Amino acid sequence: MAVHDHPHRHPGFRFPSLRSSGTAGSPTETSAVTTATATSPYVLAVLRILTGFVFLWAFLDKTFGFGYATPSGRGWIDGGSPTKGFLGGVAAGPMESAFHDWAGAGWADWLFMLGLLGIGLALIAGIGLRLAAVAGTAMMALMWIAEWPPAKHLSDGSPSMSTNPFTDYHVVYAIVLIALAAAGAGATWGLGRAWARLPFVSRNRWLM
């Protein structure tokens, strides 16, 4: 939302500098900074665990058919396909025909389900966050292309009902995964520190 009322600058008025100076801040400011610094790891830990549960629950529901997104009796263990419904229903975007070809394919089902399981467990445990971020971002990118938010109309001409031409929950999840990995969010309420001390992980930092 644009704001057209801009405050006038008066001579002598200066915005506070963002650079640190030799003068210590007030006790209130110092306390606020200390509190924010102390609570940040816990906020990231909660975000990590909740995001991990999103992926893990999707795996469990699609595997066992708990009756939420996957109807009872149509889970993966019942012979259902985790990708057939979603990819078969793609109706817009540059990869529409490719997704239709992939729908229900064994390799697509296994890759999708292993991805959900691996990302979910990695986030909840706080290990392998860099791998989880790469795999999760790739998955979210493909799902974004499958839903193709830029389209105003589907291939049959009907309205797509897209509410935003770029940003949707797939983009948000991808950014969250990248941020968690960059912040090393597995150290709090997770096994991140123990994982990092393992010899094969310390020698291969991409496994962090």
mmCIF file with all atom_site columns, N, CA, C and O in Angstrom, residues 9-43:
data_model
loop_
_atom_site.group_PDB
_atom_site.id
_atom_site.type_symbol
_atom_site.label_atom_id
_atom_site.label_alt_id
_atom_site.label_comp_id
_atom_site.label_asym_id
_atom_site.label_entity_id
_atom_site.label_seq_id
_atom_site.pdbx_PDB_ins_code
_atom_site.Cartn_x
_atom_site.Cartn_y
_atom_site.Cartn_z
_atom_site.occupancy
_atom_site.B_iso_or_equiv
_atom_site.pdbx_formal_charge
_atom_site.auth_seq_id
_atom_site.auth_comp_id
_atom_site.auth_asym_id
_atom_site.auth_atom_id
_atom_site.pdbx_PDB_model_num
ATOM 1   N N  . ARG A 1 9  ? 11.498 17.001  6.213  1.00 0.00 ? 9  ARG A N  1
ATOM 2   C CA . ARG A 1 9  ? 12.756 17.021  6.950  1.00 0.00 ? 9  ARG A CA 1
ATOM 3   C C  . ARG A 1 9  ? 13.080 18.466  7.306  1.00 0.00 ? 9  ARG A C  1
ATOM 4   O O  . ARG A 1 9  ? 13.109 19.333  6.448  1.00 0.00 ? 9  ARG A O  1
ATOM 5   N N  . HIS A 1 10 ? 13.332 18.701  8.562  1.00 0.00 ? 10 HIS A N  1
ATOM 6   C CA . HIS A 1 10 ? 13.682 20.041  9.009  1.00 0.00 ? 10 HIS A CA 1
ATOM 7   C C  . HIS A 1 10 ? 15.192 20.149  9.124  1.00 0.00 ? 10 HIS A C  1
ATOM 8   O O  . HIS A 1 10 ? 15.866 19.176  9.416  1.00 0.00 ? 10 HIS A O  1
ATOM 9   N N  . PRO A 1 11 ? 15.700 21.356  8.925  1.00 0.00 ? 11 PRO A N  1
ATOM 10  C CA . PRO A 1 11 ? 17.158 21.533  9.077  1.00 0.00 ? 11 PRO A CA 1
ATOM 11  C C  . PRO A 1 11 ? 17.595 21.092  10.459 1.00 0.00 ? 11 PRO A C  1
ATOM 12  O O  . PRO A 1 11 ? 16.963 21.408  11.464 1.00 0.00 ? 11 PRO A O  1
ATOM 13  N N  . GLY A 1 12 ? 18.653 20.361  10.482 1.00 0.00 ? 12 GLY A N  1
ATOM 14  C CA . GLY A 1 12 ? 19.191 19.913  11.748 1.00 0.00 ? 12 GLY A CA 1
ATOM 15  C C  . GLY A 1 12 ? 18.681 18.556  12.188 1.00 0.00 ? 12 GLY A C  1
ATOM 16  O O  . GLY A 1 12 ? 19.244 17.960  13.093 1.00 0.00 ? 12 GLY A O  1
ATOM 17  N N  . PHE A 1 13 ? 17.601 18.095  11.554 1.00 0.00 ? 13 PHE A N  1
ATOM 18  C CA . PHE A 1 13 ? 17.075 16.774  11.926 1.00 0.00 ? 13 PHE A CA 1
ATOM 19  C C  . PHE A 1 13 ? 17.896 15.698  11.240 1.00 0.00 ? 13 PHE A C  1
ATOM 20  O O  . PHE A 1 13 ? 18.167 15.779  10.048 1.00 0.00 ? 13 PHE A O  1
ATOM 21  N N  . ARG A 1 14 ? 18.281 14.669  11.989 1.00 0.00 ? 14 ARG A N  1
ATOM 22  C CA . ARG A 1 14 ? 19.073 13.575  11.424 1.00 0.00 ? 14 ARG A CA 1
ATOM 23  C C  . ARG A 1 14 ? 18.486 12.260  11.901 1.00 0.00 ? 14 ARG A C  1
ATOM 24  O O  . ARG A 1 14 ? 18.118 12.114  13.074 1.00 0.00 ? 14 ARG A O  1
ATOM 25  N N  . PHE A 1 15 ? 18.417 11.306  10.977 1.00 0.00 ? 15 PHE A N  1
ATOM 26  C CA . PHE A 1 15 ? 17.973 9.969   11.357 1.00 0.00 ? 15 PHE A CA 1
ATOM 27  C C  . PHE A 1 15 ? 19.051 9.322   12.210 1.00 0.00 ? 15 PHE A C  1
ATOM 28  O O  . PHE A 1 15 ? 20.243 9.554   12.005 1.00 0.00 ? 15 PHE A O  1
ATOM 29  N N  . PRO A 1 16 ? 18.648 8.516   13.189 1.00 0.00 ? 16 PRO A N  1
ATOM 30  C CA . PRO A 1 16 ? 19.652 7.848   14.021 1.00 0.00 ? 16 PRO A CA 1
ATOM 31  C C  . PRO A 1 16 ? 20.541 6.945   13.184 1.00 0.00 ? 16 PRO A C  1
ATOM 32  O O  . PRO A 1 16 ? 20.054 6.260   12.283 1.00 0.00 ? 16 PRO A O  1
ATOM 33  N N  . SER A 1 17 ? 21.813 6.948   13.478 1.00 0.00 ? 17 SER A N  1
ATOM 34  C CA . SER A 1 17 ? 22.755 6.110   12.742 1.00 0.00 ? 17 SER A CA 1
ATOM 35  C C  . SER A 1 17 ? 22.593 4.662   13.147 1.00 0.00 ? 17 SER A C  1
ATOM 36  O O  . SER A 1 17 ? 22.379 4.339   14.314 1.00 0.00 ? 17 SER A O  1
ATOM 37  N N  . LEU A 1 18 ? 22.669 3.761   12.143 1.00 0.00 ? 18 LEU A N  1
ATOM 38  C CA . LEU A 1 18 ? 22.604 2.340   12.409 1.00 0.00 ? 18 LEU A CA 1
ATOM 39  C C  . LEU A 1 18 ? 23.964 1.773   12.789 1.00 0.00 ? 18 LEU A C  1
ATOM 40  O O  . LEU A 1 18 ? 24.069 0.612   13.168 1.00 0.00 ? 18 LEU A O  1
ATOM 41  N N  . ARG A 1 19 ? 24.996 2.597   12.655 1.00 0.00 ? 19 ARG A N  1
ATOM 42  C CA . ARG A 1 19 ? 26.340 2.146   13.008 1.00 0.00 ? 19 ARG A CA 1
ATOM 43  C C  . ARG A 1 19 ? 26.511 2.198   14.521 1.00 0.00 ? 19 ARG A C  1
ATOM 44  O O  . ARG A 1 19 ? 26.006 3.075   15.206 1.00 0.00 ? 19 ARG A O  1
ATOM 45  N N  . SER A 1 20 ? 27.261 1.225   15.015 1.00 0.00 ? 20 SER A N  1
ATOM 46  C CA . SER A 1 20 ? 27.512 1.212   16.453 1.00 0.00 ? 20 SER A CA 1
ATOM 47  C C  . SER A 1 20 ? 28.441 2.345   16.816 1.00 0.00 ? 20 SER A C  1
ATOM 48  O O  . SER A 1 20 ? 29.362 2.679   16.081 1.00 0.00 ? 20 SER A O  1
ATOM 49  N N  . SER A 1 21 ? 28.179 2.944   17.942 1.00 0.00 ? 21 SER A N  1
ATOM 50  C CA . SER A 1 21 ? 29.033 4.035   18.402 1.00 0.00 ? 21 SER A CA 1
ATOM 51  C C  . SER A 1 21 ? 29.635 3.658   19.746 1.00 0.00 ? 21 SER A C  1
ATOM 52  O O  . SER A 1 21 ? 29.301 2.657   20.353 1.00 0.00 ? 21 SER A O  1
ATOM 53  N N  . GLY A 1 22 ? 30.482 4.508   20.236 1.00 0.00 ? 22 GLY A N  1
ATOM 54  C CA . GLY A 1 22 ? 31.124 4.225   21.501 1.00 0.00 ? 22 GLY A CA 1
ATOM 55  C C  . GLY A 1 22 ? 30.185 4.394   22.682 1.00 0.00 ? 22 GLY A C  1
ATOM 56  O O  . GLY A 1 22 ? 30.469 3.949   23.780 1.00 0.00 ? 22 GLY A O  1
ATOM 57  N N  . THR A 1 23 ? 29.047 5.111   22.467 1.00 0.00 ? 23 THR A N  1
ATOM 58  C CA . THR A 1 23 ? 28.115 5.334   23.565 1.00 0.00 ? 23 THR A CA 1
ATOM 59  C C  . THR A 1 23 ? 27.220 4.127   23.738 1.00 0.00 ? 23 THR A C  1
ATOM 60  O O  . THR A 1 23 ? 26.601 3.662   22.798 1.00 0.00 ? 23 THR A O  1
ATOM 61  N N  . ALA A 1 24 ? 27.126 3.613   24.918 1.00 0.00 ? 24 ALA A N  1
ATOM 62  C CA . ALA A 1 24 ? 26.295 2.441   25.188 1.00 0.00 ? 24 ALA A CA 1
ATOM 63  C C  . ALA A 1 24 ? 24.832 2.828   25.096 1.00 0.00 ? 24 ALA A C  1
ATOM 64  O O  . ALA A 1 24 ? 24.441 3.954   25.408 1.00 0.00 ? 24 ALA A O  1
ATOM 65  N N  . GLY A 1 25 ? 23.974 1.883   24.657 1.00 0.00 ? 25 GLY A N  1
ATOM 66  C CA . GLY A 1 25 ? 22.555 2.137   24.568 1.00 0.00 ? 25 GLY A CA 1
ATOM 67  C C  . GLY A 1 25 ? 21.930 2.177   25.939 1.00 0.00 ? 25 GLY A C  1
ATOM 68  O O  . GLY A 1 25 ? 22.557 1.865   26.956 1.00 0.00 ? 25 GLY A O  1
ATOM 69  N N  . SER A 1 26 ? 20.670 2.590   25.964 1.00 0.00 ? 26 SER A N  1
ATOM 70  C CA . SER A 1 26 ? 19.952 2.643   27.230 1.00 0.00 ? 26 SER A CA 1
ATOM 71  C C  . SER A 1 26 ? 19.738 1.230   27.750 1.00 0.00 ? 26 SER A C  1
ATOM 72  O O  . SER A 1 26 ? 19.774 0.262   26.991 1.00 0.00 ? 26 SER A O  1
ATOM 73  N N  . PRO A 1 27 ? 19.491 1.085   29.061 1.00 0.00 ? 27 PRO A N  1
ATOM 74  C CA . PRO A 1 27 ? 19.249 -0.254  29.619 1.00 0.00 ? 27 PRO A CA 1
ATOM 75  C C  . PRO A 1 27 ? 18.097 -0.969  28.947 1.00 0.00 ? 27 PRO A C  1
ATOM 76  O O  . PRO A 1 27 ? 18.130 -2.178  28.761 1.00 0.00 ? 27 PRO A O  1
ATOM 77  N N  . THR A 1 28 ? 17.046 -0.209  28.558 1.00 0.00 ? 28 THR A N  1
ATOM 78  C CA . THR A 1 28 ? 15.889 -0.822  27.894 1.00 0.00 ? 28 THR A CA 1
ATOM 79  C C  . THR A 1 28 ? 16.277 -1.393  26.542 1.00 0.00 ? 28 THR A C  1
ATOM 80  O O  . THR A 1 28 ? 15.904 -2.517  26.187 1.00 0.00 ? 28 THR A O  1
ATOM 81  N N  . GLU A 1 29 ? 17.050 -0.614  25.767 1.00 0.00 ? 29 GLU A N  1
ATOM 82  C CA . GLU A 1 29 ? 17.486 -1.085  24.454 1.00 0.00 ? 29 GLU A CA 1
ATOM 83  C C  . GLU A 1 29 ? 18.399 -2.301  24.593 1.00 0.00 ? 29 GLU A C  1
ATOM 84  O O  . GLU A 1 29 ? 18.278 -3.271  23.837 1.00 0.00 ? 29 GLU A O  1
ATOM 85  N N  . THR A 1 30 ? 19.324 -2.243  25.532 1.00 0.00 ? 30 THR A N  1
ATOM 86  C CA . THR A 1 30 ? 20.238 -3.361  25.753 1.00 0.00 ? 30 THR A CA 1
ATOM 87  C C  . THR A 1 30 ? 19.482 -4.611  26.153 1.00 0.00 ? 30 THR A C  1
ATOM 88  O O  . THR A 1 30 ? 19.760 -5.716  25.677 1.00 0.00 ? 30 THR A O  1
ATOM 89  N N  . SER A 1 31 ? 18.489 -4.453  27.009 1.00 0.00 ? 31 SER A N  1
ATOM 90  C CA . SER A 1 31 ? 17.684 -5.584  27.455 1.00 0.00 ? 31 SER A CA 1
ATOM 91  C C  . SER A 1 31 ? 16.898 -6.196  26.304 1.00 0.00 ? 31 SER A C  1
ATOM 92  O O  . SER A 1 31 ? 16.791 -7.414  26.182 1.00 0.00 ? 31 SER A O  1
ATOM 93  N N  . ALA A 1 32 ? 16.360 -5.324  25.435 1.00 0.00 ? 32 ALA A N  1
ATOM 94  C CA . ALA A 1 32 ? 15.578 -5.815  24.298 1.00 0.00 ? 32 ALA A CA 1
ATOM 95  C C  . ALA A 1 32 ? 16.447 -6.610  23.340 1.00 0.00 ? 32 ALA A C  1
ATOM 96  O O  . ALA A 1 32 ? 16.043 -7.669  22.844 1.00 0.00 ? 32 ALA A O  1
ATOM 97  N N  . VAL A 1 33 ? 17.656 -6.097  23.084 1.00 0.00 ? 33 VAL A N  1
ATOM 98  C CA . VAL A 1 33 ? 18.575 -6.800  22.187 1.00 0.00 ? 33 VAL A CA 1
ATOM 99  C C  . VAL A 1 33 ? 18.994 -8.132  22.781 1.00 0.00 ? 33 VAL A C  1
ATOM 100 O O  . VAL A 1 33 ? 19.047 -9.161  22.098 1.00 0.00 ? 33 VAL A O  1
ATOM 101 N N  . THR A 1 34 ? 19.281 -8.131  24.078 1.00 0.00 ? 34 THR A N  1
ATOM 102 C CA . THR A 1 34 ? 19.693 -9.367  24.750 1.00 0.00 ? 34 THR A CA 1
ATOM 103 C C  . THR A 1 34 ? 18.586 -10.405 24.713 1.00 0.00 ? 34 THR A C  1
ATOM 104 O O  . THR A 1 34 ? 18.819 -11.588 24.452 1.00 0.00 ? 34 THR A O  1
ATOM 105 N N  . THR A 1 35 ? 17.351 -9.967  24.960 1.00 0.00 ? 35 THR A N  1
ATOM 106 C CA . THR A 1 35 ? 16.204 -10.877 24.937 1.00 0.00 ? 35 THR A CA 1
ATOM 107 C C  . THR A 1 35 ? 15.989 -11.459 23.549 1.00 0.00 ? 35 THR A C  1
ATOM 108 O O  . THR A 1 35 ? 15.765 -12.663 23.386 1.00 0.00 ? 35 THR A O  1
ATOM 109 N N  . ALA A 1 36 ? 16.078 -10.592 22.520 1.00 0.00 ? 36 ALA A N  1
ATOM 110 C CA . ALA A 1 36 ? 15.895 -11.058 21.145 1.00 0.00 ? 36 ALA A CA 1
ATOM 111 C C  . ALA A 1 36 ? 16.966 -12.064 20.759 1.00 0.00 ? 36 ALA A C  1
ATOM 112 O O  . ALA A 1 36 ? 16.688 -13.083 20.119 1.00 0.00 ? 36 ALA A O  1
ATOM 113 N N  . THR A 1 37 ? 18.205 -11.781 21.164 1.00 0.00 ? 37 THR A N  1
ATOM 114 C CA . THR A 1 37 ? 19.310 -12.691 20.858 1.00 0.00 ? 37 THR A CA 1
ATOM 115 C C  . THR A 1 37 ? 19.135 -14.031 21.556 1.00 0.00 ? 37 THR A C  1
ATOM 116 O O  . THR A 1 37 ? 19.415 -15.088 20.989 1.00 0.00 ? 37 THR A O  1
ATOM 117 N N  . ALA A 1 38 ? 18.653 -13.989 22.784 1.00 0.00 ? 38 ALA A N  1
ATOM 118 C CA . ALA A 1 38 ? 18.485 -15.215 23.560 1.00 0.00 ? 38 ALA A CA 1
ATOM 119 C C  . ALA A 1 38 ? 17.329 -16.070 23.064 1.00 0.00 ? 38 ALA A C  1
ATOM 120 O O  . ALA A 1 38 ? 17.376 -17.301 23.130 1.00 0.00 ? 38 ALA A O  1
ATOM 121 N N  . THR A 1 39 ? 16.278 -15.423 22.572 1.00 0.00 ? 39 THR A N  1
ATOM 122 C CA . THR A 1 39 ? 15.090 -16.172 22.146 1.00 0.00 ? 39 THR A CA 1
ATOM 123 C C  . THR A 1 39 ? 15.136 -16.620 20.689 1.00 0.00 ? 39 THR A C  1
ATOM 124 O O  . THR A 1 39 ? 14.408 -17.537 20.318 1.00 0.00 ? 39 THR A O  1
ATOM 125 N N  . SER A 1 40 ? 15.982 -15.999 19.872 1.00 0.00 ? 40 SER A N  1
ATOM 126 C CA . SER A 1 40 ? 16.023 -16.332 18.447 1.00 0.00 ? 40 SER A CA 1
ATOM 127 C C  . SER A 1 40 ? 16.240 -17.814 18.162 1.00 0.00 ? 40 SER A C  1
ATOM 128 O O  . SER A 1 40 ? 15.552 -18.397 17.329 1.00 0.00 ? 40 SER A O  1
ATOM 129 N N  . PRO A 1 41 ? 17.199 -18.488 18.830 1.00 0.00 ? 41 PRO A N  1
ATOM 130 C CA . PRO A 1 41 ? 17.399 -19.912 18.545 1.00 0.00 ? 41 PRO A CA 1
ATOM 131 C C  . PRO A 1 41 ? 16.164 -20.758 18.828 1.00 0.00 ? 41 PRO A C  1
ATOM 132 O O  . PRO A 1 41 ? 15.886 -21.733 18.121 1.00 0.00 ? 41 PRO A O  1
ATOM 133 N N  . TYR A 1 42 ? 15.385 -20.368 19.851 1.00 0.00 ? 42 TYR A N  1
ATOM 134 C CA . TYR A 1 42 ? 14.191 -21.139 20.194 1.00 0.00 ? 42 TYR A CA 1
ATOM 135 C C  . TYR A 1 42 ? 13.062 -20.901 19.190 1.00 0.00 ? 42 TYR A C  1
ATOM 136 O O  . TYR A 1 42 ? 12.309 -21.807 18.859 1.00 0.00 ? 42 TYR A O  1
ATOM 137 N N  . VAL A 1 43 ? 12.968 -19.664 18.718 1.00 0.00 ? 43 VAL A N  1
ATOM 138 C CA . VAL A 1 43 ? 11.978 -19.359 17.683 1.00 0.00 ? 43 VAL A CA 1
ATOM 139 C C  . VAL A 1 43 ? 12.286 -20.154 16.422 1.00 0.00 ? 43 VAL A C  1
ATOM 140 O O  . VAL A 1 43 ? 11.394 -20.743 15.794 1.00 0.00 ? 43 VAL A O  1
#
